[in-house]
Amino acid sequence: MAGKFIIGVMGPGESANPDVNEMAFDLGYSIAKNGWITLTGGRSFGVMDAALKGATEANGLTIGILPDDSDKNASEHAQIKIITSMGSGRNYISVLSSHILVILGMASGTASEVALALKSNKKVILLNQDEDTIRFFKKMGAHRILVSSTVEEAVKQIKDYLLASSFK
């Protein structure tokens, strides 16, 4: 039996602006419509909550990898809640559990997720990022970094990656 493709959606929590959250919602919705699973840091705000909400509204499966020892601050849209009690260490679980990652918005935790993804040889899509951010991460792992400016473009890149990968 083939597994489901897991898309990690990473981005800031408290510091995410409304435009980034709207894009995260649209991304989660599109991920679900394509039959993929949406995985985030699972918290009840920012990119995490917005992507999970979008996926839930499209009847998709959602996973939240939580930093605390309870689900107290979990998004109500995280259907599967993985409680780690690892703080930011949970970022490694998020990265390793995702087949590909989409990054929108940027904060220190998000940057650590990109670095861990590159170190783990994961493909990363930088969605709607500024040139400095793109340049910085391309220096670290150019062949693993994809760049897109829209959700539709990111979804196409995910589809292309899925077709080219050994994941079936």
C-alpha positions as a LaTeX table, in Angstrom:
\begin{tabular}{lrrr}
\hline
Residue & $x$ (\AA) & $y$ (\AA) & $z$ (\AA) \\
\hline
Met1 & 0.00 & 0.00 & 0.00 \\
Ala2 & 1.41 & 3.38 & $-1.00$ \\
Gly3 & 1.74 & 6.11 & 1.59 \\
Lys4 & 0.45 & 9.64 & 1.37 \\
Phe5 & 2.64 & 12.53 & 0.33 \\
Ile6 & 3.30 & 14.90 & 3.27 \\
Ile7 & 3.87 & 18.59 & 2.60 \\
Gly8 & 5.54 & 20.51 & 5.41 \\
Val9 & 4.34 & 24.11 & 5.57 \\
Met10 & 6.71 & 26.20 & 7.65 \\
Gly11 & 6.57 & 29.85 & 8.60 \\
Pro12 & 6.31 & 32.25 & 11.50 \\
Gly13 & 3.75 & 32.07 & 14.25 \\
Glu14 & 3.14 & 35.27 & 16.16 \\
Ser15 & 5.04 & 37.45 & 13.69 \\
Ala16 & 3.26 & 36.25 & 10.55 \\
Asn17 & 1.51 & 39.09 & 8.76 \\
Pro18 & $-2.05$ & 38.78 & 7.39 \\
Asp19 & $-0.88$ & 38.43 & 3.76 \\
Val20 & 1.40 & 35.52 & 4.66 \\
Asn21 & $-1.41$ & 33.89 & 6.66 \\
Glu22 & $-3.80$ & 34.25 & 3.72 \\
Met23 & $-1.24$ & 32.62 & 1.43 \\
Ala24 & $-0.75$ & 29.82 & 4.00 \\
Phe25 & $-4.51$ & 29.21 & 4.06 \\
Asp26 & $-4.58$ & 28.99 & 0.25 \\
Leu27 & $-1.58$ & 26.66 & 0.27 \\
Gly28 & $-3.15$ & 24.33 & 2.85 \\
Tyr29 & $-6.37$ & 24.31 & 0.84 \\
Ser30 & $-4.49$ & 23.44 & $-2.38$ \\
Ile31 & $-2.46$ & 20.73 & $-0.64$ \\
Ala32 & $-5.66$ & 19.05 & 0.56 \\
Lys33 & $-7.36$ & 19.39 & $-2.83$ \\
Asn34 & $-4.44$ & 17.45 & $-4.35$ \\
Gly35 & $-4.89$ & 14.63 & $-1.83$ \\
Trp36 & $-1.71$ & 15.39 & 0.11 \\
Ile37 & $-1.28$ & 15.73 & 3.87 \\
Thr38 & $-0.50$ & 19.12 & 5.44 \\
Leu39 & 2.06 & 19.11 & 8.26 \\
Thr40 & 2.95 & 22.19 & 10.32 \\
Gly41 & 4.27 & 23.12 & 13.74 \\
Gly42 & 0.67 & 22.72 & 14.86 \\
Arg43 & 0.19 & 25.85 & 16.93 \\
Ser44 & $-2.96$ & 27.97 & 17.00 \\
Phe45 & $-1.60$ & 31.05 & 15.24 \\
Gly46 & 0.32 & 32.27 & 12.22 \\
Val47 & 1.27 & 30.19 & 9.21 \\
Met48 & 0.77 & 26.95 & 11.16 \\
Asp49 & $-2.88$ & 27.58 & 11.99 \\
Ala50 & $-3.71$ & 29.19 & 8.63 \\
Ala51 & $-2.33$ & 26.28 & 6.56 \\
Leu52 & $-4.10$ & 23.72 & 8.74 \\
Lys53 & $-7.36$ & 25.67 & 8.53 \\
Gly54 & $-7.14$ & 25.82 & 4.73 \\
Ala55 & $-6.47$ & 22.09 & 4.51 \\
Thr56 & $-9.31$ & 21.29 & 6.89 \\
Glu57 & $-11.76$ & 23.40 & 4.88 \\
Ala58 & $-10.81$ & 21.33 & 1.82 \\
Asn59 & $-11.39$ & 18.10 & 3.78 \\
Gly60 & $-7.68$ & 17.30 & 3.98 \\
Leu61 & $-5.71$ & 15.44 & 6.61 \\
Thr62 & $-3.59$ & 17.63 & 8.90 \\
Ile63 & $-0.72$ & 16.97 & 11.30 \\
Gly64 & 0.67 & 19.32 & 13.93 \\
Ile65 & 4.09 & 18.68 & 15.47 \\
Leu66 & 3.78 & 20.49 & 18.80 \\
Pro67 & 6.68 & 21.86 & 20.87 \\
Asp68 & 5.08 & 21.49 & 24.31 \\
Asp69 & 4.16 & 18.62 & 26.63 \\
Ser70 & 0.43 & 19.05 & 25.92 \\
Asp71 & $-1.87$ & 20.14 & 23.12 \\
Lys72 & $-2.98$ & 23.24 & 25.04 \\
Asn73 & $-1.80$ & 25.70 & 22.34 \\
Ala74 & $-2.57$ & 23.43 & 19.39 \\
Ser75 & $-4.53$ & 24.56 & 16.38 \\
Glu76 & $-8.08$ & 23.26 & 16.42 \\
His77 & $-7.41$ & 22.34 & 12.78 \\
Ala78 & $-4.62$ & 19.88 & 13.60 \\
Gln79 & $-6.35$ & 16.52 & 13.34 \\
Ile80 & $-3.27$ & 14.53 & 14.37 \\
Lys81 & $-1.35$ & 16.19 & 17.18 \\
Ile82 & 2.17 & 14.93 & 17.87 \\
Ile83 & 3.19 & 16.17 & 21.32 \\
Thr84 & 6.98 & 16.31 & 21.58 \\
Ser85 & 7.92 & 18.35 & 24.68 \\
Met86 & 11.00 & 19.28 & 22.62 \\
Gly87 & 10.54 & 23.01 & 22.08 \\
Ser88 & 12.30 & 24.05 & 18.87 \\
Gly89 & 13.87 & 20.58 & 18.68 \\
Arg90 & 10.55 & 19.48 & 17.25 \\
Asn91 & 11.59 & 21.24 & 14.03 \\
Tyr92 & 13.72 & 18.23 & 13.12 \\
Ile93 & 10.69 & 15.94 & 13.41 \\
Ser94 & 8.68 & 18.29 & 11.17 \\
Val95 & 11.44 & 18.37 & 8.56 \\
Leu96 & 12.17 & 14.65 & 8.54 \\
Ser97 & 8.47 & 13.75 & 8.41 \\
Ser98 & 7.85 & 15.95 & 5.33 \\
His99 & 8.56 & 14.80 & 1.80 \\
Ile100 & 9.00 & 18.41 & 0.67 \\
Leu101 & 8.76 & 21.71 & 2.53 \\
Val102 & 7.16 & 24.99 & 1.56 \\
Ile103 & 8.43 & 28.03 & 3.42 \\
Leu104 & 6.44 & 31.26 & 3.59 \\
Gly105 & 7.27 & 34.14 & 5.80 \\
Met106 & 10.51 & 34.08 & 7.78 \\
Ala107 & 11.50 & 34.07 & 11.44 \\
Ser108 & 14.35 & 32.45 & 13.36 \\
Gly109 & 12.47 & 29.16 & 13.88 \\
Thr110 & 11.54 & 29.07 & 10.20 \\
Ala111 & 15.16 & 29.67 & 9.20 \\
Ser112 & 16.22 & 26.76 & 11.41 \\
Glu113 & 13.70 & 24.53 & 9.63 \\
Val114 & 15.13 & 25.49 & 6.24 \\
Ala115 & 18.67 & 24.79 & 7.46 \\
Leu116 & 17.64 & 21.40 & 8.88 \\
Ala117 & 15.85 & 20.55 & 5.63 \\
Leu118 & 18.93 & 21.38 & 3.55 \\
Lys119 & 21.14 & 19.39 & 5.92 \\
Ser120 & 18.71 & 16.46 & 5.54 \\
Asn121 & 18.79 & 16.72 & 1.73 \\
Lys122 & 15.12 & 17.73 & 1.51 \\
Lys123 & 13.66 & 19.87 & $-1.27$ \\
Val124 & 12.53 & 23.29 & $-0.09$ \\
Ile125 & 10.22 & 25.68 & $-1.90$ \\
Leu126 & 10.73 & 29.29 & $-0.85$ \\
Leu127 & 7.33 & 30.84 & $-1.46$ \\
Asn128 & 7.05 & 34.62 & $-1.83$ \\
Gln129 & 10.45 & 35.31 & $-0.20$ \\
Asp130 & 12.66 & 38.36 & $-0.63$ \\
Glu131 & 15.85 & 38.25 & $-2.68$ \\
Asp132 & 18.17 & 38.31 & 0.36 \\
Thr133 & 16.48 & 35.25 & 1.85 \\
Ile134 & 16.59 & 33.41 & $-1.46$ \\
Arg135 & 20.24 & 34.25 & $-2.01$ \\
Phe136 & 21.19 & 33.19 & 1.53 \\
Phe137 & 19.55 & 29.76 & 1.35 \\
Lys138 & 20.65 & 29.12 & $-2.23$ \\
Lys139 & 24.25 & 29.52 & $-1.04$ \\
Met140 & 23.61 & 26.74 & 1.46 \\
Gly141 & 21.87 & 24.30 & $-0.86$ \\
Ala142 & 21.21 & 25.60 & $-4.36$ \\
His143 & 20.11 & 22.30 & $-5.91$ \\
Arg144 & 17.58 & 21.69 & $-3.12$ \\
Ile145 & 16.00 & 25.17 & $-3.23$ \\
Leu146 & 13.06 & 26.00 & $-5.49$ \\
Val147 & 11.58 & 29.48 & $-5.65$ \\
Ser148 & 7.98 & 30.43 & $-6.37$ \\
Ser149 & 5.98 & 33.60 & $-6.04$ \\
Thr150 & 2.46 & 32.14 & $-5.96$ \\
Val151 & 0.67 & 29.22 & $-4.35$ \\
Glu152 & $-0.22$ & 27.89 & $-7.81$ \\
Glu153 & 3.43 & 27.90 & $-8.84$ \\
Ala154 & 4.44 & 26.14 & $-5.59$ \\
Val155 & 1.78 & 23.45 & $-6.14$ \\
Lys156 & 3.08 & 22.87 & $-9.66$ \\
Gln157 & 6.61 & 22.50 & $-8.25$ \\
Ile158 & 5.31 & 19.97 & $-5.71$ \\
Lys159 & 3.60 & 18.00 & $-8.50$ \\
Asp160 & 6.79 & 18.06 & $-10.60$ \\
Tyr161 & 8.82 & 16.89 & $-7.62$ \\
Leu162 & 6.35 & 14.10 & $-6.88$ \\
Leu163 & 6.51 & 12.89 & $-10.49$ \\
Ala164 & 10.32 & 12.96 & $-10.51$ \\
Ser165 & 10.83 & 11.40 & $-7.07$ \\
Ser166 & 10.78 & 7.78 & $-6.09$ \\
Phe167 & 7.80 & 8.42 & $-3.81$ \\
Lys168 & 4.78 & 6.54 & $-5.08$ \\
\hline
\end{tabular}
